Amino acid sequence: MNFYETDRAIAEYLLFHYGSRELLLPYAFGPLNALNFPARCVTECLDPARLPTSARALDLGCAVGRATFELARFCSQVIGVDYSQRFIETAGHLQKHGSIDFEYIEEGELTRRGRAIVPDEINRQRVGFEEGDAMNLRIDLGTFDVVLMANLIDRLSNPLRCLQRIPGLVKSGGQLIVTSPYTWLEQYTPKENWLGGLERDGQQIKTLETLKLILNPAFEFSFAKDLPFLIREHARKFQWSVAEASVWIRK
Ligand SMILES: C[S@@+](CC[C@H](N)C(=O)[O-])C[C@H]1O[C@@H](n2cnc3c(N)ncnc32)[C@H](O)[C@@H]1O
């Protein structure tokens, strides 16, 4: 069973994307700067000054859609694409109704009811969600001023195949934002397709360096930065990770 189709994943990602500080991390000693990851992918990586007036954005591997909605603060049309049917159904519900009720784990079998809410000021009419495979996207998606790939590449069986399509999706001067904690696992990606995290011919391969090789010469590397994020498993268990965000400008 694909984890991203499970009840547990829906609840974890709804909390991850929409959960309040009080609900997610009611501990004063917790890593508060790891909250609001999907919004920070946009606020800390996108340069709004580079966008045309009617910008188009694509959020590849959008999950339950928070970053897709956040992109709509700056872009008049945003498409969120994900392979998980249930994530896309959930994101579609949020687009239509602005909120969704769900149940999340507190401890063991004990659960609580929560409500994920899209911030009121975001124009949800700008956003659409669809199922799709990032390694085999429909050919008529068009081109975009922004493409965001947040924590996607290390969940693909063939990330290179996905990245090879990207130059054709980004308009000249457009921005590509790639974030990943580079958690390469054979469960998702056969080792021969890892972009980093292993040795080849006695050389240590780092994912950012491979991204530079793949994305050059179509893109100019702009900058990289650390983006911490926190996924709550239950009231007393969290995954704290540090994604590396890299930002690229289409030549
Ligand atoms: C680690 S999650 C990251 C989700 C979201 N971007 C975020 O930052 O919270 C990986 C996402 O990629 C999606 N995914 C996995 N394989 C995919 C594929 N081939 N095409 C599109 N999405 C895929 C999963 O369903 C999941 O939503």
XYZ file of C-alpha atoms and ligand atoms in Angstrom:
278
model
C 0.000 0.000 0.000
C 1.341 3.447 -0.987
C 1.833 5.358 2.307
C 0.527 8.536 0.670
C -2.901 6.882 0.182
C -3.378 6.021 3.884
C -5.523 7.681 6.578
C -2.377 8.200 8.603
C -0.658 10.121 5.781
C -3.745 12.300 5.196
C -3.890 13.252 8.879
C -0.121 13.798 9.205
C -0.004 15.973 6.089
C -3.131 17.970 6.980
C -1.492 18.775 10.320
C 1.878 19.416 8.685
C 0.375 21.820 6.153
C -2.462 23.473 8.104
C -1.918 22.740 11.824
C -1.610 25.637 14.228
C 1.415 26.073 16.443
C -0.667 25.270 19.556
C -1.920 22.041 18.054
C 1.313 20.875 16.417
C 3.876 21.863 18.993
C 2.492 22.768 22.422
C 6.005 22.691 23.874
C 7.866 25.963 24.391
C 11.172 24.087 23.944
C 10.267 22.675 20.503
C 11.791 23.761 17.169
C 9.302 26.511 16.368
C 11.267 27.597 13.304
C 10.432 24.242 11.691
C 6.701 25.052 11.507
C 4.854 26.326 8.404
C 7.187 24.578 5.981
C 4.922 24.802 2.881
C 4.463 28.555 3.387
C 8.209 29.044 3.941
C 9.009 27.196 0.687
C 7.285 30.172 -0.931
C 8.170 33.120 1.341
C 11.849 32.149 1.723
C 12.537 30.970 -1.825
C 10.293 32.809 -4.288
C 11.290 36.238 -5.590
C 7.920 37.940 -6.294
C 9.741 40.806 -8.031
C 10.623 38.437 -10.890
C 6.995 37.479 -11.573
C 4.899 38.903 -14.422
C 1.435 40.272 -13.572
C -0.455 37.094 -14.484
C 1.974 34.459 -13.311
C 1.389 30.694 -13.566
C 2.802 28.281 -10.988
C 3.069 24.500 -10.691
C 3.412 22.647 -7.372
C 4.715 19.151 -8.213
C 4.050 16.592 -5.478
C 1.682 19.035 -3.774
C 0.225 16.524 -1.234
C -2.723 18.246 0.501
C -1.915 21.534 -1.151
C -0.794 24.175 1.327
C 2.128 25.422 -0.789
C -0.177 25.448 -3.831
C -2.512 27.850 -2.001
C 0.445 29.918 -0.765
C 1.670 30.314 -4.364
C -1.758 31.775 -5.187
C -0.880 34.829 -3.079
C 1.567 35.742 -5.873
C 0.337 33.902 -8.993
C -3.026 34.125 -10.732
C -3.090 30.452 -11.727
C -1.594 27.588 -9.733
C -1.789 23.870 -10.491
C -1.053 21.298 -7.799
C -0.180 17.817 -9.068
C 0.235 14.696 -6.956
C 0.289 10.967 -7.600
C -1.855 10.224 -4.530
C -5.544 10.077 -5.380
C -6.513 10.671 -1.744
C -4.210 13.664 -1.346
C -5.696 15.218 -4.482
C -9.275 14.490 -3.298
C -8.434 16.158 0.037
C -6.758 19.149 -1.611
C -9.736 19.445 -3.997
C -12.132 19.500 -1.034
C -10.072 22.296 0.560
C -10.151 24.226 -2.721
C -13.931 23.893 -2.971
C -14.938 24.381 0.649
C -11.985 26.153 2.297
C -11.764 23.633 5.139
C -11.879 19.926 5.940
C -12.484 17.993 9.154
C -10.217 15.104 10.012
C -9.105 12.843 12.832
C -5.519 12.678 14.036
C -3.643 10.519 16.534
C -3.067 11.770 20.036
C -1.716 8.597 21.696
C -2.055 4.953 20.611
C -5.654 4.493 19.471
C -6.818 7.779 20.971
C -7.649 10.386 18.372
C -8.859 13.971 18.210
C -10.930 15.862 15.686
C -9.242 18.691 13.830
C -10.149 21.107 11.057
C -7.715 22.194 8.334
C -8.500 25.684 7.048
C -7.124 27.503 4.000
C -6.218 31.071 5.047
C -9.206 33.279 4.283
C -7.320 35.892 2.308
C -6.127 33.370 -0.317
C -8.176 33.348 -3.519
C -8.961 29.648 -3.896
C -10.366 30.205 -7.391
C -6.798 30.630 -8.606
C -5.930 27.051 -7.629
C -6.605 23.670 -9.251
C -5.502 20.188 -8.251
C -5.031 17.114 -10.398
C -3.634 13.625 -10.145
C -0.484 13.082 -12.135
C 2.867 11.376 -12.222
C 5.784 13.807 -11.944
C 7.826 11.432 -14.113
C 5.191 11.324 -16.826
C 3.269 14.605 -16.777
C 0.583 15.316 -19.348
C 2.103 17.060 -22.371
C -0.366 19.964 -22.418
C 0.374 21.391 -18.939
C 1.854 24.502 -20.564
C 4.701 26.573 -19.166
C 5.122 28.247 -15.784
C 6.773 31.229 -14.095
C 7.298 29.124 -10.957
C 7.756 25.382 -10.485
C 7.983 24.120 -6.903
C 9.143 20.582 -6.125
C 9.010 20.331 -2.336
C 10.395 17.124 -0.843
C 9.559 15.172 -3.985
C 12.788 14.066 -5.682
C 13.744 11.468 -3.057
C 10.286 9.907 -3.301
C 10.471 9.222 -7.048
C 11.627 5.967 -8.622
C 13.417 7.971 -11.315
C 14.053 11.590 -10.245
C 16.252 12.216 -13.310
C 13.323 11.480 -15.630
C 11.244 14.074 -13.763
C 14.028 16.690 -13.786
C 14.641 16.222 -17.511
C 11.095 17.465 -18.195
C 11.520 20.612 -16.040
C 13.334 22.902 -18.543
C 10.349 22.488 -20.891
C 7.943 23.554 -18.119
C 9.654 26.759 -16.935
C 9.456 29.998 -18.916
C 12.635 31.968 -19.573
C 13.351 33.980 -16.396
C 11.072 31.632 -14.419
C 11.951 30.207 -11.025
C 12.451 26.559 -10.065
C 12.426 25.770 -6.340
C 13.610 22.306 -5.311
C 13.599 21.300 -1.654
C 14.605 17.953 -0.203
C 16.122 16.423 2.913
C 17.768 13.963 0.469
C 16.391 10.954 2.353
C 17.339 8.435 -0.332
C 15.679 5.063 0.317
C 15.557 1.976 -1.888
C 11.907 1.627 -0.838
C 11.188 4.590 -3.164
C 14.209 4.936 -5.465
C 16.411 2.083 -6.773
C 19.976 2.894 -5.747
C 21.152 3.285 -9.342
C 18.739 6.238 -9.614
C 19.766 8.078 -6.420
C 21.028 11.562 -7.184
C 23.339 11.572 -4.164
C 24.127 10.037 -0.821
C 26.480 7.343 -2.143
C 29.928 6.781 -3.574
C 30.550 6.188 -7.265
C 34.039 5.365 -8.559
C 35.472 6.277 -5.143
C 33.816 9.708 -5.218
C 31.206 10.915 -2.731
C 28.122 12.118 -4.585
C 26.110 14.981 -3.080
C 22.600 15.624 -4.369
C 23.040 19.387 -4.838
C 26.058 18.793 -7.067
C 24.100 16.288 -9.180
C 21.217 18.778 -9.446
C 23.700 21.343 -10.775
C 24.900 18.871 -13.415
C 21.353 17.983 -14.464
C 19.890 21.497 -14.455
C 22.841 23.154 -16.219
C 22.867 24.710 -18.758
C 19.072 25.302 -18.875
C 19.071 26.892 -15.415
C 21.314 29.259 -13.541
C 21.804 28.280 -9.901
C 20.643 31.185 -7.726
C 21.061 30.127 -4.070
C 20.604 27.294 -1.575
C 19.409 27.433 2.019
C 18.349 25.175 4.879
C 14.615 24.799 5.479
C 13.783 22.843 8.659
C 10.428 21.108 8.883
C 8.497 19.148 11.465
C 6.060 16.296 10.876
C 3.995 15.288 13.910
C 3.377 11.524 14.222
C 1.538 11.752 17.535
C 1.408 14.097 20.521
C 4.864 13.073 21.685
C 6.646 11.949 18.508
C 7.903 14.144 15.686
C 10.148 13.906 12.648
C 12.456 16.920 12.576
C 14.238 17.252 9.231
C 16.253 19.891 7.452
C 15.511 20.186 3.762
C 17.950 21.902 1.465
C 16.159 24.364 -0.777
C 17.830 25.285 -4.039
C 16.537 27.995 -6.331
C 17.208 28.071 -10.068
C 16.437 30.621 -12.785
C 15.533 29.404 -16.291
C 17.872 30.913 -18.902
C 7.387 13.814 1.105
S 5.852 14.217 0.374
C 6.015 15.983 0.141
C 4.687 16.658 -0.086
C 4.690 18.174 -0.142
N 5.322 18.702 -1.317
C 5.325 18.739 1.083
O 6.372 19.389 0.981
O 4.754 18.557 2.168
C 6.046 13.561 -1.260
C 4.838 13.767 -2.135
O 5.144 13.352 -3.465
C 4.043 12.634 -3.970
N 4.531 11.761 -5.037
C 5.214 10.604 -4.922
N 5.489 10.107 -6.150
C 4.973 10.971 -7.040
C 4.926 11.020 -8.464
N 5.456 10.046 -9.223
N 4.297 12.055 -9.057
C 3.731 13.036 -8.311
N 3.743 13.041 -6.958
C 4.360 12.024 -6.346
C 3.485 11.908 -2.768
O 2.156 11.463 -3.005
C 3.611 12.989 -1.698
O 2.505 13.834 -1.706
